[in-house]
Coordinates of C-alpha atoms in Angstrom, one line a residue:
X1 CA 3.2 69.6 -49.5
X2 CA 5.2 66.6 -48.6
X3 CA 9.0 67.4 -47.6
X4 CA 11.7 65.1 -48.2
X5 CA 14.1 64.1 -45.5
X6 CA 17.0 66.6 -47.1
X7 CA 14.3 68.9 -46.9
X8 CA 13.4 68.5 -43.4
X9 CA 16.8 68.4 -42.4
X10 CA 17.1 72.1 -44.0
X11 CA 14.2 73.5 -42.1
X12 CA 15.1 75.7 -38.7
X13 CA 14.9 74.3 -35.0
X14 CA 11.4 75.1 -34.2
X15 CA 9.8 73.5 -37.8
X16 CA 12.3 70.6 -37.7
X17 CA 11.0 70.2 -33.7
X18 CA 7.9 69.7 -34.7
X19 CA 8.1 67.7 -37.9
X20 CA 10.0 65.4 -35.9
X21 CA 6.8 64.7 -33.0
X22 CA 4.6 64.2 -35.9
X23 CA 7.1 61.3 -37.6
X24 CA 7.6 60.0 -34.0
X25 CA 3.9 59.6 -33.9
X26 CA 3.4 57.9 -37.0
X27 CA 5.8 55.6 -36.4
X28 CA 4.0 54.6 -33.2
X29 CA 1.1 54.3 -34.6
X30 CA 2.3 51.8 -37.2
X31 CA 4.2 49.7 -35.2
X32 CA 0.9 49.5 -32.7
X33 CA -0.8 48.4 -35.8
X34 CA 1.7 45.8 -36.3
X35 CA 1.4 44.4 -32.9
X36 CA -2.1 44.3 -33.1
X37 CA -1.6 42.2 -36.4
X38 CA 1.3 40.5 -35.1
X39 CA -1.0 39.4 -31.9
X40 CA -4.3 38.3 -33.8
X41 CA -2.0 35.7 -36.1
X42 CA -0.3 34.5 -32.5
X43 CA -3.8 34.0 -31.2
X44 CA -5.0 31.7 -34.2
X45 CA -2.0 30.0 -34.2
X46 CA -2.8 29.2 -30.6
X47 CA -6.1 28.3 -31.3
X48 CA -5.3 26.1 -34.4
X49 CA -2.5 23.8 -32.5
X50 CA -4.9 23.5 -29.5
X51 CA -7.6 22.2 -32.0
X52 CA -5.2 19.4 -33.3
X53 CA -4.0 18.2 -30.2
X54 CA -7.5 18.1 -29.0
X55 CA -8.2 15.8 -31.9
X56 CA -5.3 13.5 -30.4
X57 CA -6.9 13.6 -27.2
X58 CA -3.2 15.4 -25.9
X59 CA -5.6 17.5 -23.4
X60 CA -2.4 18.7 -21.2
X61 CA -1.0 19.6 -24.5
X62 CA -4.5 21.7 -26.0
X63 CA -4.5 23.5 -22.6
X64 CA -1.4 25.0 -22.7
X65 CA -2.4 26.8 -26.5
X66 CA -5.8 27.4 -25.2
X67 CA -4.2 29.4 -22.3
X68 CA -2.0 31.4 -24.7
X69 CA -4.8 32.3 -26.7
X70 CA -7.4 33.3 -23.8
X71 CA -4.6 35.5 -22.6
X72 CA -4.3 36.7 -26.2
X73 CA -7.9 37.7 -25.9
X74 CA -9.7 37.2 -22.7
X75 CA -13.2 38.6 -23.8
X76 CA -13.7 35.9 -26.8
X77 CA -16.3 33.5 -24.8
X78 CA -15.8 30.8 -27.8
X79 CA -12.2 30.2 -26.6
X80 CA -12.9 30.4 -22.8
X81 CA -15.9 28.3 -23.5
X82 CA -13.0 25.5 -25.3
X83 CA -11.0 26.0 -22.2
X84 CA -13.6 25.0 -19.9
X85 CA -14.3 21.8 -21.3
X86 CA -10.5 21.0 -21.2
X87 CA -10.8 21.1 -17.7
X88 CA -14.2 19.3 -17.6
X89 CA -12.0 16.4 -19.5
X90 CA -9.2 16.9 -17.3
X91 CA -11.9 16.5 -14.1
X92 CA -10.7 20.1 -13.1
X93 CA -13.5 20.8 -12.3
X94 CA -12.8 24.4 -10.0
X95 CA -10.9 26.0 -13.2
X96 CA -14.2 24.8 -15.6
X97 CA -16.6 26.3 -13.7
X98 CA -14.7 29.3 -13.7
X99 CA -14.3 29.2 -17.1
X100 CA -17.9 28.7 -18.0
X101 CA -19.3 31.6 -15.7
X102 CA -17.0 34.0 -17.6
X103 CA -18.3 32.8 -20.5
X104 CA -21.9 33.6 -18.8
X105 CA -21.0 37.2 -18.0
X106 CA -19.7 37.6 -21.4
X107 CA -22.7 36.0 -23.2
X108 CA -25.7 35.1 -20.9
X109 CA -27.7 33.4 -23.4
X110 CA -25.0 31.0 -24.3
X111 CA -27.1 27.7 -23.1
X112 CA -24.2 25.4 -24.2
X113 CA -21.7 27.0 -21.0
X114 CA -25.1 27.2 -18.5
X115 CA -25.5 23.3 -19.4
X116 CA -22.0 22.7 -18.7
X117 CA -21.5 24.6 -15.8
X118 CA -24.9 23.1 -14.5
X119 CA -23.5 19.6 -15.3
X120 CA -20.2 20.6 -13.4
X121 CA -21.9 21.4 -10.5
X122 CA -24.8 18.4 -10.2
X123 CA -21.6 16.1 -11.0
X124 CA -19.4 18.2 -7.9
X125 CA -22.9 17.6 -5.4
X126 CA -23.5 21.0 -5.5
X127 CA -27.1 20.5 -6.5
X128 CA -29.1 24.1 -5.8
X129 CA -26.5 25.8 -8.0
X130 CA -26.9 22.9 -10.7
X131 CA -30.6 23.5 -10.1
X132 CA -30.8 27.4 -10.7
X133 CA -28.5 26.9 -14.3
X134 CA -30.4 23.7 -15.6
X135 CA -34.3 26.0 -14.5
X136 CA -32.7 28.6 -16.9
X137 CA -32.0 26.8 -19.5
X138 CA -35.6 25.4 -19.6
X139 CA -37.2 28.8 -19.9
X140 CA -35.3 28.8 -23.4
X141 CA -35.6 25.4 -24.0
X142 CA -38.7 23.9 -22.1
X143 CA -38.2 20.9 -24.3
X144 CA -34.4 20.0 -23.6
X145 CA -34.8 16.4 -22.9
X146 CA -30.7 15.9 -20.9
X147 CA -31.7 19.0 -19.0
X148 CA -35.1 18.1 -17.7
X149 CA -33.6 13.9 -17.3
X150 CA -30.6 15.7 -15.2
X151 CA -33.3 18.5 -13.2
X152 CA -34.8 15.7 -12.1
X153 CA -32.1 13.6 -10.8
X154 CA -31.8 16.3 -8.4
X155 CA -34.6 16.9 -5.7
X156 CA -34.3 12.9 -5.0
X157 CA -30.1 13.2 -4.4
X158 CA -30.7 16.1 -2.3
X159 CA -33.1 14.1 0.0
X160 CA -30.5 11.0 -0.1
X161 CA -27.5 13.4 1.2
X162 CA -29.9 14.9 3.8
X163 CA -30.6 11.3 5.3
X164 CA -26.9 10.2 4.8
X165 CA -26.2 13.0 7.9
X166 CA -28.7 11.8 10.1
X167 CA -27.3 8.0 9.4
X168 CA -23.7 9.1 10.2
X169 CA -24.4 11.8 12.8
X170 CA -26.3 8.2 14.7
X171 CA -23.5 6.3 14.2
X172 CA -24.9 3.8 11.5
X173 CA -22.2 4.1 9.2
X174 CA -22.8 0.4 7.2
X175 CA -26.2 2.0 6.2
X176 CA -25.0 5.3 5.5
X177 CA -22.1 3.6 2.7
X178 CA -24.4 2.6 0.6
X179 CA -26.6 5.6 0.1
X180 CA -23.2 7.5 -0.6
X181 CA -22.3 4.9 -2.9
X182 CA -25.0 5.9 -4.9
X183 CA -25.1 9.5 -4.6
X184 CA -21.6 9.3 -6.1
X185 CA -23.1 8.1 -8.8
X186 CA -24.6 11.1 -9.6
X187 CA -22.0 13.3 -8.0
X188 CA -18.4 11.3 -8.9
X189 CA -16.4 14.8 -8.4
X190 CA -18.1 15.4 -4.9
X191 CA -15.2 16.3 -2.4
X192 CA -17.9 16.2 0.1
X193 CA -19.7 12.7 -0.4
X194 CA -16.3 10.9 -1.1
X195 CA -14.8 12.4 2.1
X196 CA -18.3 11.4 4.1
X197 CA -17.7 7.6 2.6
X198 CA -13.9 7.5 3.4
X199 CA -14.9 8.4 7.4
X200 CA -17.4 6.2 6.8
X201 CA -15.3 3.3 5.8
X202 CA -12.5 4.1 8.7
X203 CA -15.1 3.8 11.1
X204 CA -16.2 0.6 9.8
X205 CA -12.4 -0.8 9.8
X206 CA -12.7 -1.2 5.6
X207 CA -9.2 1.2 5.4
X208 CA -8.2 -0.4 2.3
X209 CA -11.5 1.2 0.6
X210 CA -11.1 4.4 3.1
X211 CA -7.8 4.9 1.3
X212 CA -9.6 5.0 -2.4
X213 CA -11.5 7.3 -1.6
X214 CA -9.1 9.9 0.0
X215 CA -6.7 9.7 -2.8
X216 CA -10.2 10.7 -5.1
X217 CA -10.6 13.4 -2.6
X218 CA -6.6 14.5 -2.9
X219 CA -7.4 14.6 -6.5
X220 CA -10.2 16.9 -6.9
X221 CA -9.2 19.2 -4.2
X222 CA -5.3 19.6 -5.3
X223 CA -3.7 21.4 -2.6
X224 CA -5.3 19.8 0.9
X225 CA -2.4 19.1 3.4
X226 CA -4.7 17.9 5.2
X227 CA -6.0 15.1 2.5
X228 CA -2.4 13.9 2.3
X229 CA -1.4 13.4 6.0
X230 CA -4.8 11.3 6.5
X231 CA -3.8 9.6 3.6
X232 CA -0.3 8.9 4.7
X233 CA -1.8 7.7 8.2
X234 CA -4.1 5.4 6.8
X235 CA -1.3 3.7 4.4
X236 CA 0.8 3.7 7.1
X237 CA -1.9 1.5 9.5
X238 CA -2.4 -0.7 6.6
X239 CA 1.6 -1.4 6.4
X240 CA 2.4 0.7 3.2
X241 CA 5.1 2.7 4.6
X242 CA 6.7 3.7 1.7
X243 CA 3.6 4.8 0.3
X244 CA 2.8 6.5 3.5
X245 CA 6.5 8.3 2.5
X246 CA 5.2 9.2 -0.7
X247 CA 1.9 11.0 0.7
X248 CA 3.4 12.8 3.2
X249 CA 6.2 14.9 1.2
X250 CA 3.2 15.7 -0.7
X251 CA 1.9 17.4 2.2
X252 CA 5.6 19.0 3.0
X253 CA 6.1 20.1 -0.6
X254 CA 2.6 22.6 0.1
X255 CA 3.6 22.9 3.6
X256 CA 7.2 22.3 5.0
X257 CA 6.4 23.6 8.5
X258 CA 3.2 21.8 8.8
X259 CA 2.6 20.8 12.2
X260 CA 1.0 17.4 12.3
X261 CA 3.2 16.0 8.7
X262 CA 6.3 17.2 10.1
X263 CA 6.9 15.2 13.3
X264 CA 5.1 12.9 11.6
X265 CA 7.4 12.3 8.1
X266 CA 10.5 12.0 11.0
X267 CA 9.4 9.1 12.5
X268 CA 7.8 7.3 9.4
X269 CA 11.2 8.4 7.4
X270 CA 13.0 5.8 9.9
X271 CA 10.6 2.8 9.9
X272 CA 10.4 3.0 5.7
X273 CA 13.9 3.2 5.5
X274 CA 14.5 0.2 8.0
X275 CA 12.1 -2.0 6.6
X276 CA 13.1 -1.4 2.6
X277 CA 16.6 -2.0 3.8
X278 CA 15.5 -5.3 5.0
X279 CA 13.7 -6.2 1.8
X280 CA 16.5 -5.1 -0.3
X281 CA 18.7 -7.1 2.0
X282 CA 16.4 -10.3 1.9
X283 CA 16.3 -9.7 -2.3
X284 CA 19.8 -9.9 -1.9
X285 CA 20.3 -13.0 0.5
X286 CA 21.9 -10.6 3.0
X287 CA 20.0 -12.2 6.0
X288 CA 21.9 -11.1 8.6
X289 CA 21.4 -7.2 7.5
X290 CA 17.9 -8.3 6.9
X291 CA 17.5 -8.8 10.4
X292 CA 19.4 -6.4 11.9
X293 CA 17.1 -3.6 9.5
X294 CA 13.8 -5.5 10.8
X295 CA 15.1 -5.1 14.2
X296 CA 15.6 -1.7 13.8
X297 CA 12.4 -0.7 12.4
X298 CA 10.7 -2.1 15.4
X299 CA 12.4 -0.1 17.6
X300 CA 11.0 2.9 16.0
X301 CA 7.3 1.2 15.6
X302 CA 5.9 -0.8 18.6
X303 CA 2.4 0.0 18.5
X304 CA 1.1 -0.1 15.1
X305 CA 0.2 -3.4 14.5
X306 CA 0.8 -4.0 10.4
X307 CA 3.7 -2.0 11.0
X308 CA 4.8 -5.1 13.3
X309 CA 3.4 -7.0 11.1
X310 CA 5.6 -6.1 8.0
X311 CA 8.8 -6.3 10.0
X312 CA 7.8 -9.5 11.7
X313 CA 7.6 -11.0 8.5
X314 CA 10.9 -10.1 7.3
X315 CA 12.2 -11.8 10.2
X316 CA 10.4 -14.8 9.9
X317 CA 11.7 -15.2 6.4
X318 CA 15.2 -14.1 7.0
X319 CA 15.5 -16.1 10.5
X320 CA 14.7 -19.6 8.4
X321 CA 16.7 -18.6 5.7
X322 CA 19.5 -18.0 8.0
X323 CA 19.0 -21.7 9.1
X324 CA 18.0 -19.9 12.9
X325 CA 14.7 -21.8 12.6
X326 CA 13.8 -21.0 16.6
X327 CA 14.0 -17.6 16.3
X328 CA 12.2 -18.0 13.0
X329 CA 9.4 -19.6 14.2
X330 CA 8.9 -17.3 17.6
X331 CA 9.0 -13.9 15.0
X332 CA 6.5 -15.8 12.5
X333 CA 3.8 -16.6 15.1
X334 CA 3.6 -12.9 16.1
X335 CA 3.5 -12.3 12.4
X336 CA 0.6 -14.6 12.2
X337 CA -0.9 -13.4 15.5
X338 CA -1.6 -10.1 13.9
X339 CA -2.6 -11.7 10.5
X340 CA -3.3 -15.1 8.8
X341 CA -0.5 -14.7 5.8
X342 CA 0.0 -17.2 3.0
X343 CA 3.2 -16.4 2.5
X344 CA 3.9 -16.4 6.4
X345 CA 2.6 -19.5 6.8
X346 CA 4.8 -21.3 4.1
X347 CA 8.2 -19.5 5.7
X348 CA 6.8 -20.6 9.0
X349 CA 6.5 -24.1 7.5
X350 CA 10.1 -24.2 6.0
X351 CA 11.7 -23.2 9.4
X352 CA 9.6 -26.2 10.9
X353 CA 11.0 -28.6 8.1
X354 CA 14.4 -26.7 9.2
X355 CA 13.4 -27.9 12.6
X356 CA 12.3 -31.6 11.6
X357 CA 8.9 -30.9 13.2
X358 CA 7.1 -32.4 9.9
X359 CA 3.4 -32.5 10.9
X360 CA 3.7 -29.1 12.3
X361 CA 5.4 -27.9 8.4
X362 CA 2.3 -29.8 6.9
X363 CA -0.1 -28.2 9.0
X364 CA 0.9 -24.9 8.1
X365 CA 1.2 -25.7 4.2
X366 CA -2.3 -27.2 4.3
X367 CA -3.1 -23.3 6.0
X368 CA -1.7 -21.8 3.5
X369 CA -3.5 -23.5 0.7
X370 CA -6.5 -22.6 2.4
X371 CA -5.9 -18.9 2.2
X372 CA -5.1 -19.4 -1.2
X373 CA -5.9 -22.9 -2.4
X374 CA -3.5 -22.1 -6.0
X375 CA -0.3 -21.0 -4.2
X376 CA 2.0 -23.1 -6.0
X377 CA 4.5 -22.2 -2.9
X378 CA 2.3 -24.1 0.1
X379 CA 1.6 -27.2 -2.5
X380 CA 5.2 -27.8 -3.0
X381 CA 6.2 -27.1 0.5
X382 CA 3.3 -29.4 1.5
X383 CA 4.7 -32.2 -1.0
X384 CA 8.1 -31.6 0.5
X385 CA 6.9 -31.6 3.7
X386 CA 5.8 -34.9 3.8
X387 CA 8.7 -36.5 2.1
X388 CA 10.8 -35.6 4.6
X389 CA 8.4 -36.8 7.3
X390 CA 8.6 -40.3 5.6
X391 CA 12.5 -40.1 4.8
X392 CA 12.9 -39.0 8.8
X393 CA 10.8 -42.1 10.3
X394 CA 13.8 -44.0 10.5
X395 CA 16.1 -41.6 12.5
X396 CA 19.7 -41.1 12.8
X397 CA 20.8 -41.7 16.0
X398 CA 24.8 -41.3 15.3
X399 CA 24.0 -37.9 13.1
X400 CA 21.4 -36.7 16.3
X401 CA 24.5 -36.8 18.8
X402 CA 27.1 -36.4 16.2
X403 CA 29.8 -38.9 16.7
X404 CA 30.8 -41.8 14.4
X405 CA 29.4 -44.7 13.7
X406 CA 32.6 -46.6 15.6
X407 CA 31.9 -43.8 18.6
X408 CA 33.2 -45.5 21.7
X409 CA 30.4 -45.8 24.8
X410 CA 32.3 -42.9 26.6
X411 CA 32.1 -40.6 23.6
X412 CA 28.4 -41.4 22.9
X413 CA 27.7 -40.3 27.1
X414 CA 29.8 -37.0 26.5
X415 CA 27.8 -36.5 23.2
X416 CA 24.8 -36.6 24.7
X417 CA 25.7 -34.6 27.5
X418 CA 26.3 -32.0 25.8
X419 CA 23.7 -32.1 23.5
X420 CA 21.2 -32.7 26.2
X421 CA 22.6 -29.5 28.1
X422 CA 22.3 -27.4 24.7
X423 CA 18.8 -28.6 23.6
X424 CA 17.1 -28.9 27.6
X425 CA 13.1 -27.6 27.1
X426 CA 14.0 -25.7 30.6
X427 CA 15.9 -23.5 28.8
X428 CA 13.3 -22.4 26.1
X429 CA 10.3 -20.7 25.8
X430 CA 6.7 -19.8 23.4
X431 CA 8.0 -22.0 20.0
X432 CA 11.3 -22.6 20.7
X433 CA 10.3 -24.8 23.7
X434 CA 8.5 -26.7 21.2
X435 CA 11.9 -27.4 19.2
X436 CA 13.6 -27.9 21.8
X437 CA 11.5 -30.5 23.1
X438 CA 11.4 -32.5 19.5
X439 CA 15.1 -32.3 19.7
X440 CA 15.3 -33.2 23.1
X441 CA 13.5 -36.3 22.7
X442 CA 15.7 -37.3 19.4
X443 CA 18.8 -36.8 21.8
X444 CA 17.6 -39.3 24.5
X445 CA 16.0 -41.7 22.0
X446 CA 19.7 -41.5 20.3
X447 CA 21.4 -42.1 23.8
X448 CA 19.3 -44.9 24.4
X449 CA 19.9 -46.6 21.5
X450 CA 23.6 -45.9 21.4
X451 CA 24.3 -47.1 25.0
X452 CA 22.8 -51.0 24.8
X453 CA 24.8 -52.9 22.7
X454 CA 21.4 -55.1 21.5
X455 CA 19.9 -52.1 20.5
X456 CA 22.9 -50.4 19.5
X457 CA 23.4 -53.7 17.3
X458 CA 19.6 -53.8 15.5
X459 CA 19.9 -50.2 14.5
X460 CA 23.5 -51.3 13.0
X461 CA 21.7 -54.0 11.4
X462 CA 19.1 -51.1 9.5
X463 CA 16.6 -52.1 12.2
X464 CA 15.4 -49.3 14.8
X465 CA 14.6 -50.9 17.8
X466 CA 12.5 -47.8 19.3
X467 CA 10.3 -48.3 16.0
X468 CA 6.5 -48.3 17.4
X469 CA 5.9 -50.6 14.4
X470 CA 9.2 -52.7 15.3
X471 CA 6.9 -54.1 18.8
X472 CA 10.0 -52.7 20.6
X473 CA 7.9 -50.4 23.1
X474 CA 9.7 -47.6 22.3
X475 CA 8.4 -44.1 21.2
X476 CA 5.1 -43.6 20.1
X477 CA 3.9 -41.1 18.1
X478 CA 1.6 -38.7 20.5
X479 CA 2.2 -40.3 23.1
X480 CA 4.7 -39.6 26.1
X481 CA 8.1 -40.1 24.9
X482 CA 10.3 -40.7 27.7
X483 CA 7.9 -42.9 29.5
X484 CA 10.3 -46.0 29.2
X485 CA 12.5 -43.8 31.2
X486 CA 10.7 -43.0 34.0
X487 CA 7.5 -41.9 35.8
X488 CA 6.2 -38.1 35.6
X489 CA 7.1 -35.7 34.0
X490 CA 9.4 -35.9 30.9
X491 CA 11.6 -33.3 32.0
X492 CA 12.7 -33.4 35.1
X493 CA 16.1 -35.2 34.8
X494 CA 18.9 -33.8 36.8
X495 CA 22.1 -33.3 35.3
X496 CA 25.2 -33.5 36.4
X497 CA 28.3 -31.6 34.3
X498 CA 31.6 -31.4 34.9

């Protein structure tokens, strides 16, 4: 007999008590049922728009769907097994093989998952577990042509890594690159082989290929702190501070306490800074904050040498373009001291055209061009160069001491006095002796000149009388300069200033 709800209403306390527990369970049950239903639908769904974005190769996209749907139902092996190769694609290789051996426990004879997993594992140089999946999957399929070509890759790899030790525990790390070189062939997701090469390469002083191979190794692993401070302190001896600045708040975000990144982000947080400052600043044609910055990152960096490097090369360029071409030049020989630069080389030659040292300019034009014989920079500064070493043969003796072409004797003396006093070599050392002493020699060529009214006269007349060509005795070119003045050496005059 069904009651209506009137009906059930009218009952007494203890029947109405108990027709109520029964509804109350019903209505559980059916809304249970509807979940159930509700959940199934969600799952497909899931499963359909992971299928589509895998056709558009949005892997990133497919994962997040497949992860719905495996939490949806974590026993279905078909949609783990999808998930798996996700990873594979996305070269997470940790999360497929974790995939592919719940697939296993779910369904042990699904070959497809062993091959995988076996794949994962010969590709991550973990050969005796590639080894034990890829011998099951024979004794189902003795004829499985990939699985027998990849069991057989193995036994000779294993041998290779096995030598590789003995090469790097003897300290013959050129032979040992090779060998790893091709083991990662076989074995590109290797953390250990691709750490082994990377040591390899810093102990052979090839950091730039060292670096490669660490950020491979920061890749597959994810979450090594330590992967990013060697990183960091490899960028950082190669010059690449701000790359350097990159790594190591990687290595802060896992770790913020960590003890070697720490102390370590402090210091290279002040040398990045300083030297993008001066960049920005030499972008800008602010050369006076350019050099102040570069000055400021070498006060917190005096002992790595590319370090030095990198700042001494925004000195050399800002120096010259501040028209300070002996402070230039001093900055770009250390530059060049610590490596042969292009790009140094043609700033170094600019500040020596700033300097009217013209051979010296084409010397280091012609050295860049043989770094890099297309640098459109070093041929035009090389062309340039030379023009200006023919436009300067005939000198300008009233624009050397700066007086007027109607300067009186008296004014030419006081001139060169001063000039003479301002440009002594005595007073200079390393390059800007070597200015000084060009200008030097200009000054008492110009005095010379200036002070004997017959020679005063020709070089009025467009002739210069100290022209080696002219038969006048005067200067030669490599020769010694002040011999017409006196004996010995060319700078020992003594001056007397009031």
């Amino acid at each position: 007999m069904v009651l209506s709800l009137p009906e059930l209403l009218l009952l007494g306390g203890g029947e109405r008590k108990l027709t109520a527990c029964v509804l109350l369970l019903l209505l559980e049950l059916f809304l249970e049922g509807a979940e159930v239903e509700a959940s199934s639908a969600d799952i497909e769904n899931h499963l359909e728009l992971g299928k589509r974005f895998l056709a558009n190769n949005q892997l990133s996209d497919a994962l997040t769907h497949y992860h719905a749907a495996v939490e949806g139902d974590p026993s279905n092996y078909l949609t783990l097994f999808k998930r798996g190769t996700i990873y594979l694609a996305l070269a997470k290789t940790r999360f497929a093989i974790q995939d592919f051996s719940q697939v296993l426990e779910l369904k042990p004879d699904f070959t497809a998952a062993r091959i995988q997993r076996g794949t994962v594992y010969m590709k991550s140089g973990e050969f005796t577990e590639a080894a034990q999946d890829f011998e099951y999957v024979l004794q189902l399929e003795p004829y499985n042509e990939v699985v027998i070509e990849s069991q057989s890759r193995l036994p000779p790899a294993h041998e290779q890594w096995e030598i590789v030790q003995e090469l790097m525990d003897q300290g013959d790390y050129r032979n040992a690159i090779p060998l790893l070189t091709q083991l990662l062939e076989i074995a590109p997701w290797s953390i250990r082989f691709r750490q082994a090469r990377s040591d390899a390469y810093i102990l052979t002083d090839d950091l730039l290929s060292a670096i490669s191979d660490l950020r491979s190794v920061n890749r597959l692993s994810q979450d090594s702190t330590d992967g990013y401070y060697q990183l960091a302190k490899l960028l950082y001896r190669v010059g690449h501070a701000t790359n350097a600045l990159k790594e190591i708040r990687e290595c802060l975000r896992l770790d913020p306490e960590h003890k070697d990144c720490f102390p370590f982000y402090k210091r290279l947080r002040k040398v990045e800074k300083s030297l993008t400052s001066a960049e920005q600043s030499r972008d800008e044609k602010q050369y006076e904050q350019c050099i102040t910055s570069a000055l400021t990152a070498l006060k917190h960096e005096n002992d790595e040498p590319m370090i030095i490097f990198e700042a001494k090369r925004l000195l050399c360029t800002c120096y010259t373009r501040d028209e300070q071409y002996t402070k230039a030049l001093s900055h770009c020989k250390d530059a060049l001291v610590i490596l042969r630069d292009a790009q140094v080389y043609c700033d170094r030659g600019d500040a020596y055209i700033g300097a009217e040292m013209y051979d010296d300019a084409i010397h280091d034009f012609q050295e860049a061009l043989n770094i890099d014989e297309n640098l459109q920079r070093a041929k035009e500064g090389l062309d340039r160069a030379k023009k200006q070493q023919k436009r300067a043969e005939r000198r300008d003796y009233y624009a050397i001491l700066g007086v007027k072409r109607d300067a009186s004797k008296q004014e030419i003396h006081k001139a060169y006095r001063k000039a003479a006093q301002k440009w002594h070599p005595d007073n200079f050392q390393g390059d800007e002796k070597k200015v000084a002493e060009k200008k030097f020699i200009d000054i008492a060529a110009a005095k010379e000149v200036l002070t004997d009214p017959e020679k005063r006269r020709q070089f009025d007349n467009g002739q210069d009388p100290l022209d080696p060509e002219g038969q006048q005795g005067g200067f030669q070119h490599g020769g010694q300069p002040f011999a017409h003045f006196h004996h010995g050496s060319p700078f020992q005059f003594k001056f007397h200033f009031n």
